[in-house]
Short mmCIF file of C-alpha atoms in Angstrom, two decimals:
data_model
loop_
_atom_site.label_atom_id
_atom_site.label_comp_id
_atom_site.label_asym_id
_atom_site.label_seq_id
_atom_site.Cartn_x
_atom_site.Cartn_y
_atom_site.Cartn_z
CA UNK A 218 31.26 -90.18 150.01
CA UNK A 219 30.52 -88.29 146.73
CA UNK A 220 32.48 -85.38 145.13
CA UNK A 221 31.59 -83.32 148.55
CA UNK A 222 35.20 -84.21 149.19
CA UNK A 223 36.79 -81.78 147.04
CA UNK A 224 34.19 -78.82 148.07
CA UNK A 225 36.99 -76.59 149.64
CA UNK A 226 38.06 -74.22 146.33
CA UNK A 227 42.06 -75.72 146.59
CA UNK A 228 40.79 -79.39 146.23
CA UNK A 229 38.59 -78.93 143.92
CA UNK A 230 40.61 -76.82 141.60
CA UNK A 231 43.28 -79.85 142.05
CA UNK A 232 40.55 -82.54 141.17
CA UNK A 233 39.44 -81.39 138.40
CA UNK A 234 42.57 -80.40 137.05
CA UNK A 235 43.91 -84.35 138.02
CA UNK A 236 40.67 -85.70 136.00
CA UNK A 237 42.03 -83.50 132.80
CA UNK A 238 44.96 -84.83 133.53
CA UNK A 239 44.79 -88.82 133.67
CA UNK A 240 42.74 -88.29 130.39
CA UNK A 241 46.15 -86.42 128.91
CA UNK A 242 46.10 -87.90 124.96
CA UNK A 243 50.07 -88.14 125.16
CA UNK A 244 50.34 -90.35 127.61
CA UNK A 245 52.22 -88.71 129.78
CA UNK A 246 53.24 -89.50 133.27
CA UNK A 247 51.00 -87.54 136.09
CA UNK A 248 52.60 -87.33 139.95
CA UNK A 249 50.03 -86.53 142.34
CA UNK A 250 51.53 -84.96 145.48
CA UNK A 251 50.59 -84.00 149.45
CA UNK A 252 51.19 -84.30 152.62
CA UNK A 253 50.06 -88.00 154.01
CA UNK A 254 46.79 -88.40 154.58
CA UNK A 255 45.37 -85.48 151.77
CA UNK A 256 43.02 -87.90 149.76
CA UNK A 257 45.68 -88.69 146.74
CA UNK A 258 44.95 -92.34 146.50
CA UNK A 259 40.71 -91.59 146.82
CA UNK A 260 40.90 -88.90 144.39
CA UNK A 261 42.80 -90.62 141.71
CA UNK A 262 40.23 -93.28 142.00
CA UNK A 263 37.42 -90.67 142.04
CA UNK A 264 38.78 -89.48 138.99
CA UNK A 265 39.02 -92.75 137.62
CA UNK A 266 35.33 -93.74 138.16
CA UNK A 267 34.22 -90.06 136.71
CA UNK A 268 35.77 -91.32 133.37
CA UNK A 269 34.65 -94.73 133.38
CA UNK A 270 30.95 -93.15 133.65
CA UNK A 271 31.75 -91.20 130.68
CA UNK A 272 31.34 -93.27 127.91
CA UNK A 273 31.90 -90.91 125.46
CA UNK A 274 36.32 -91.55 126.61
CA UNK A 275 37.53 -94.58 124.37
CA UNK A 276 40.91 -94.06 125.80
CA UNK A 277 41.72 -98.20 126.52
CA UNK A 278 43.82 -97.09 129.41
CA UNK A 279 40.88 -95.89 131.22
CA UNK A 280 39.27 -98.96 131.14
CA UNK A 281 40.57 -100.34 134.60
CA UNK A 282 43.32 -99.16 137.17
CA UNK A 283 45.73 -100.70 139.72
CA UNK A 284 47.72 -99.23 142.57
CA UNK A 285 51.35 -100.79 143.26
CA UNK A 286 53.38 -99.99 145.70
CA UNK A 287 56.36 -98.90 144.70
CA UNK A 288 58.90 -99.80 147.77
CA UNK A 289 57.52 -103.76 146.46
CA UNK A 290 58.86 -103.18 143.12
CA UNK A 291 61.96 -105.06 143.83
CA UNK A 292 63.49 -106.23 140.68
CA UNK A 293 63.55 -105.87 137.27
CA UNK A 294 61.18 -109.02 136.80
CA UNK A 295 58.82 -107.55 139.24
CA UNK A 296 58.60 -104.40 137.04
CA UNK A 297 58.40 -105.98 133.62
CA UNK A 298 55.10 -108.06 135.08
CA UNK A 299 54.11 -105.14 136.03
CA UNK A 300 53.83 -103.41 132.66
CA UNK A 301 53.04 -107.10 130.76
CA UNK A 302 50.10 -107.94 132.78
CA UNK A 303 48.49 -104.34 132.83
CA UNK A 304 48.26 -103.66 128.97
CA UNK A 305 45.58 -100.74 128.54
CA UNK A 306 45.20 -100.20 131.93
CA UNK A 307 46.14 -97.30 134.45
CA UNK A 308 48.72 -98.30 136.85
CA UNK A 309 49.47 -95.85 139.72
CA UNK A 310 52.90 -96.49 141.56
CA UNK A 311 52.26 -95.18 145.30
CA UNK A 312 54.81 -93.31 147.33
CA UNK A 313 57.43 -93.49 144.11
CA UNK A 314 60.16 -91.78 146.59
CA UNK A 315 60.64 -95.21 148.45
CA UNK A 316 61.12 -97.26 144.98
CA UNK A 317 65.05 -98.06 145.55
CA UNK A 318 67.90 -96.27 142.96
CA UNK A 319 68.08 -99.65 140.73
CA UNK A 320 64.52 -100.31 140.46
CA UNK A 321 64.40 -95.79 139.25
CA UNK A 322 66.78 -96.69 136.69
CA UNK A 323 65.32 -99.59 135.44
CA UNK A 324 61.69 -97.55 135.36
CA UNK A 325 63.62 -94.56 133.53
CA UNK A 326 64.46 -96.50 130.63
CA UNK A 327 61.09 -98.11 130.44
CA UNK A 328 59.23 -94.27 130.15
CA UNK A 329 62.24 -92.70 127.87
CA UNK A 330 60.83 -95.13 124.70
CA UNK A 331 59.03 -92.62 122.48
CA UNK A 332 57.35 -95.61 120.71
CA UNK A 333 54.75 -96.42 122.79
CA UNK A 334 56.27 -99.92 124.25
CA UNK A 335 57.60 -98.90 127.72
CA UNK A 336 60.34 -100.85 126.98
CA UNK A 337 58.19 -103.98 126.00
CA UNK A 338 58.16 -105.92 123.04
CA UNK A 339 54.66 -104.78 122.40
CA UNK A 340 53.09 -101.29 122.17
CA UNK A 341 50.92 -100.90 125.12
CA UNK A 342 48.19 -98.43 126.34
CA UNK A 343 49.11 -97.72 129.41
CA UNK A 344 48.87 -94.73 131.73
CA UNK A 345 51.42 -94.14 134.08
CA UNK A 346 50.65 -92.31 137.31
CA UNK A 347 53.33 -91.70 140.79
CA UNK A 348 52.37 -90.30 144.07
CA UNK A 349 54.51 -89.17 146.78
CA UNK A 350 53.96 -87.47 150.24
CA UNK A 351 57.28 -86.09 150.25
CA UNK A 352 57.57 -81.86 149.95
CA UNK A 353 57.28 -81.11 146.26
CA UNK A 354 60.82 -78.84 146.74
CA UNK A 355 62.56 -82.02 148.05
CA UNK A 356 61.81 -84.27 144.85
CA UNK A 357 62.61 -81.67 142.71
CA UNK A 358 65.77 -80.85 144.14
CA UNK A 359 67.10 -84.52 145.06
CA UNK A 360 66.61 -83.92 148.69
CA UNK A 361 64.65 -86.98 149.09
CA UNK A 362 65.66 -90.73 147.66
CA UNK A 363 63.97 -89.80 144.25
CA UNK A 364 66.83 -89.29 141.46
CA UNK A 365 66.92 -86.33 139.76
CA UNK A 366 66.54 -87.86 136.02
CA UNK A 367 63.19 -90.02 136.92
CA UNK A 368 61.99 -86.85 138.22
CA UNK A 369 62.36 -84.98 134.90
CA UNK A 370 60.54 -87.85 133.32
CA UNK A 371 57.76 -88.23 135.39
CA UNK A 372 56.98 -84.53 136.13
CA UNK A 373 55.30 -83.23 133.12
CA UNK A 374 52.02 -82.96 135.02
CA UNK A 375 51.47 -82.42 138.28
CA UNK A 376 48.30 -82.05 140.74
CA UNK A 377 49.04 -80.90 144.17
CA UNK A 378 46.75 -81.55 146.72
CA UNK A 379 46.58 -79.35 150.04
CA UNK A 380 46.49 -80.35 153.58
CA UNK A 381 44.35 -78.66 156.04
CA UNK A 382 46.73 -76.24 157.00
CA UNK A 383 46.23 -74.64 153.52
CA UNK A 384 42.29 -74.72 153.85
CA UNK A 385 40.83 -75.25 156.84
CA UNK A 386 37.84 -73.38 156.68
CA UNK A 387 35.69 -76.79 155.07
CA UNK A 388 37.06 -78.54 158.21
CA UNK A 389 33.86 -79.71 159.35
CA UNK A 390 32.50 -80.81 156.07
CA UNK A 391 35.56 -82.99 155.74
CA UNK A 392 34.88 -84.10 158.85
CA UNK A 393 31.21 -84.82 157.59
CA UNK A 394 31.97 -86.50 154.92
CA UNK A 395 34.61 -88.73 156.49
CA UNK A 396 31.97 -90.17 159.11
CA UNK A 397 29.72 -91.04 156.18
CA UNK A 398 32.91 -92.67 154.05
CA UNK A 399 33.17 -95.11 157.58
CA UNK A 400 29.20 -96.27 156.78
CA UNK A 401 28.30 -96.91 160.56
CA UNK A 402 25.18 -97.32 159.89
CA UNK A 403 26.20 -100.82 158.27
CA UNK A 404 27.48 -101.99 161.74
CA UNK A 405 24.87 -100.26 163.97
CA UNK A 406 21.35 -100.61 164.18
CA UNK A 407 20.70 -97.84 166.99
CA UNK A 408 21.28 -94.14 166.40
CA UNK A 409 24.72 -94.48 167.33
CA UNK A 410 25.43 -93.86 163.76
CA UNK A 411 24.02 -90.31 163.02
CA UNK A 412 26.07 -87.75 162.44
CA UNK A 413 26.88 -85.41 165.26
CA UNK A 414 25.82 -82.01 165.09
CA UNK A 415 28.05 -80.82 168.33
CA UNK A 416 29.58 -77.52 168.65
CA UNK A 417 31.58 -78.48 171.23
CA UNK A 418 33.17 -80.70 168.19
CA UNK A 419 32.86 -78.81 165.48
CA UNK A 420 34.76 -76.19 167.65
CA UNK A 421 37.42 -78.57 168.36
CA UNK A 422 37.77 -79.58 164.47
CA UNK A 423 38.30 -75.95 163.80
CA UNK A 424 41.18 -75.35 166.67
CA UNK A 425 42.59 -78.21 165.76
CA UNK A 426 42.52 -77.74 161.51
CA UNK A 427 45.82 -76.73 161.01
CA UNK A 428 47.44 -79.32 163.41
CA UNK A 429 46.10 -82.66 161.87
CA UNK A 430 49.26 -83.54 160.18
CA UNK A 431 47.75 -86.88 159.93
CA UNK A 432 45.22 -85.29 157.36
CA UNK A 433 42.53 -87.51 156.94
CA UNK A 434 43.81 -89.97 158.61
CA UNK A 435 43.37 -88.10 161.47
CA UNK A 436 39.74 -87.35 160.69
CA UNK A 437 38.90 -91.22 160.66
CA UNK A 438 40.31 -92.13 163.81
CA UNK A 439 38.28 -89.24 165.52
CA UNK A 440 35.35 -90.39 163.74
CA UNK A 441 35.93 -94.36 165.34
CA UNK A 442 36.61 -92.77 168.57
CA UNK A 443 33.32 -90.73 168.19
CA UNK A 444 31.39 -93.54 167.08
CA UNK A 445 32.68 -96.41 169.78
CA UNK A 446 32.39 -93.62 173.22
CA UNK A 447 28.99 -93.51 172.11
CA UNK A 448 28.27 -97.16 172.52
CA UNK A 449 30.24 -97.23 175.92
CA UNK A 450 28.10 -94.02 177.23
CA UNK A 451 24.67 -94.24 175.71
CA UNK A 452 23.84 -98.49 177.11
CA UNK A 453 20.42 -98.58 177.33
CA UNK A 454 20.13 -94.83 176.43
CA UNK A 455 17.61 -94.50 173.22
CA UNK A 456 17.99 -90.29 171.47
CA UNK A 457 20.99 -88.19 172.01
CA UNK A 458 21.89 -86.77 175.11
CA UNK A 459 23.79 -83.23 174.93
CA UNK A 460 25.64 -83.68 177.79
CA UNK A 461 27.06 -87.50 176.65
CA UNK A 462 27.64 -85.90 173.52
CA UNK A 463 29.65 -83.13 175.00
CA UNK A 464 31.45 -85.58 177.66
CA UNK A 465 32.16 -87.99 174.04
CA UNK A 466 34.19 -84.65 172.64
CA UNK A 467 36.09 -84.12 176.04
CA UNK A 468 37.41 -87.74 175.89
CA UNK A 469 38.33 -87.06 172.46
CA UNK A 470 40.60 -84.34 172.93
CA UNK A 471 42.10 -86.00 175.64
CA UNK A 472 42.78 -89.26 173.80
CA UNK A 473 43.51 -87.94 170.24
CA UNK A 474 45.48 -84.87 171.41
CA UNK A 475 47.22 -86.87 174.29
CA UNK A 476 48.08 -90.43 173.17
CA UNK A 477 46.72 -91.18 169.34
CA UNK A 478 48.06 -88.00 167.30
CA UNK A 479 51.50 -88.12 165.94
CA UNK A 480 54.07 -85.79 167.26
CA UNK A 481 56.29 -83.93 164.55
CA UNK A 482 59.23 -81.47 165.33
CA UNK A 483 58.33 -78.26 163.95
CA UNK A 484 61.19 -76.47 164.51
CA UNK A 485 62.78 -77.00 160.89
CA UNK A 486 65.49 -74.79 161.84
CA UNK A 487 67.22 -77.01 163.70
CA UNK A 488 68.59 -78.85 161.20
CA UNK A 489 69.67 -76.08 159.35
CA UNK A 490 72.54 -73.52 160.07
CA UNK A 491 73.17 -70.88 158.02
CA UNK A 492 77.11 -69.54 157.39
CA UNK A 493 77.30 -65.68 157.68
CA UNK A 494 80.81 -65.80 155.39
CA UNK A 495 81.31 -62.43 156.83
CA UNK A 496 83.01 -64.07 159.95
CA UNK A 497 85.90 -65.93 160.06
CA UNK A 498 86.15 -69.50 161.23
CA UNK A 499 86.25 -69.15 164.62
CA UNK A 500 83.49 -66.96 164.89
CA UNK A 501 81.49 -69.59 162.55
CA UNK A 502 82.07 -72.13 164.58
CA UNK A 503 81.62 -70.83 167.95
CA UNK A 504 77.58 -69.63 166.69
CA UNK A 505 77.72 -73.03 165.42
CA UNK A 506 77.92 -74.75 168.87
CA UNK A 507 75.84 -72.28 170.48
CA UNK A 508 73.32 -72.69 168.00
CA UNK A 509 73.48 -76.78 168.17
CA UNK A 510 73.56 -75.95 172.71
CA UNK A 511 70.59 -74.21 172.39
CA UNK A 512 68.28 -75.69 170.21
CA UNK A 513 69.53 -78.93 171.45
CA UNK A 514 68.44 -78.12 175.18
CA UNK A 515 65.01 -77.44 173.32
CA UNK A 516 64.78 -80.65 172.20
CA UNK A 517 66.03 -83.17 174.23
CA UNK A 518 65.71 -81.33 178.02
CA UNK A 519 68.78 -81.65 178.99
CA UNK A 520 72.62 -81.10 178.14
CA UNK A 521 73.51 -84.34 179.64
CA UNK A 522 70.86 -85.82 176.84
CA UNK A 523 72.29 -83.70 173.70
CA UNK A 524 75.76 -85.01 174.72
CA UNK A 525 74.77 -88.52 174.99
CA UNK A 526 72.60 -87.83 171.88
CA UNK A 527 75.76 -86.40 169.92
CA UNK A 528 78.85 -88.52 171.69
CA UNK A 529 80.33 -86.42 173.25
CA UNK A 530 82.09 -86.47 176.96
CA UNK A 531 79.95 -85.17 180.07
CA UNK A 532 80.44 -81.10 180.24
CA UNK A 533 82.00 -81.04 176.26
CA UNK A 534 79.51 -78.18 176.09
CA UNK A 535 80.00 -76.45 178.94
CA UNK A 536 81.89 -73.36 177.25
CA UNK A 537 79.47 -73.64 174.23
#
């Protein structure tokens, strides 16, 4: 898959401002963040190949990268090998939210030298680079497990990338180019492999756009369920068949939509209640309860659920 990846105008613009970036002559820290499944990992090694091509960069830190995971990172050992045994190299620290409060604190002090060493006895070249799936407002505002301080030191550049919610109109090229990434034609000798030119599909990628939370990771599992219902329906079969094709895109929808995709509560608001401090305290609390009644019937069926779910005795919310 080539740079047809980042052809909707939102990627792009973040892909070519993340290969500006990793170049930065200051060495400073880039975070890359989006929603799972956005492409942050294949873009930073996109980027990474676009430099190595250009030999005209001499920066030593573009020479060769890594990706660690940064919930591994589990002492202060681990961290120092880290940095010893990558000298001039890019090292990317994946999902840096899940990296635990010691192992942040330890990494804080290694980025706040200003003389090039990262806390090592030797200066390095090294270019430091997080990601993190979690909502930009929530690391910046310590409403995930990253720490406020590491977040200051890290964030001097940042490259968002956007899910399909925020463009979904290239959809079916990403779809495109995700069947190619998965190189069926490797594995497949008949014309199982080709792409699939269906509008019953393409329809269904363009319903669906907004709702593939899973990014695209959701992209490649329709693409293996594609490719494998056409070796169960086709047998002996040798050219496409429209009406396979079609049937392939019903049992698609009902397997993707029905069993594989994963479910997410949408309803933000109910974990949020807002005071109106125009009431008194009675009045505050009694919306309160009706407000957890309510939205807890939503989400778990039944009162008898939300009151096993919360602890309390059979008919506590009777009166709510």
């Amino acid at each position: 898959m080539e740079n047809t990846f980042f052809k909707g105008k939102i990627r792009n613009e973040a892909f070519e401002k993340l290969k500006i970036f990793m170049a930065n002559p200051g060495r400073f820290c880039v975070i890359v963040v989006g929603k799972r499944g956005t492409g942050k990992k294949f873009a930073i090694e996109k980027a990474f190949e676009s430099h190595k091509r250009n030999m005209q960069n001499s920066a030593l830190c573009l020479s060769e990268i890594i990706f660690v995971s940064s919930s591994e990172v589990q002492s202060e050992d681990m961290l120092s090998k880290i940095f010893h045994n990558n000298i001039s190299k890019t090292v990317v620290f994946e999902d840096i939210e899940e990296m635990s409060e010691n192992i942040q604190n330890l990494l804080f002090k290694a980025l706040e030298t200003d003389n090039g060493k990262l806390g090592l006895e030797l200066k390095v070249d090294i270019r430091v680079i997080f990601t993190s799936s979690v909502d930009i407002e929530n690391l910046r505002t310590e409403r995930s497990s990253l720490r406020g301080r590491l977040w200051e030191r890290i964030s001097q550049l940042i490259v968002e990338f956007p899910s399909f919610s925020d463009e979904k109109d290239n959809i079916v090229t990403d779809f495109k180019n995700t069947w190619n990434k998965m190189k069926f034609k490797n594995i497949d000798v008949s014309f199982h492999h080709i792409f699939p030119n269906n509008t019953k599909l393409q329809a269904f990628l363009e319903y669906n756009a907004s709702k593939f939370q899973g990014g695209f990771r959701d992209l490649d599992k329709i693409a293996i369920l594609y490719f494998n219902y056409r070796i169960l329906f086709y047998k002996d079969k040798m050219k496409i068949d429209e009406n396979i094709e079609n049937e392939i895109v019903e049992r698609i929808k009902l397997d993707f939509l029905g069993k594989i995709q994963l479910q997410t509560d949408d309803d933000k608001s109910f974990n949020i209640f807002e005071i109106d401090w125009s009431l008194d305290w009675k009045d505050i609390l009694k919306r309160f309860k009706k407000e957890i009644k309510n939205l807890g019937k939503k989400k778990f069926k039944t009162i008898s659920k939300l009151e096993e779910k919360l602890g309390l005795g059979k008919g506590t919310t009777k009166n709510w």
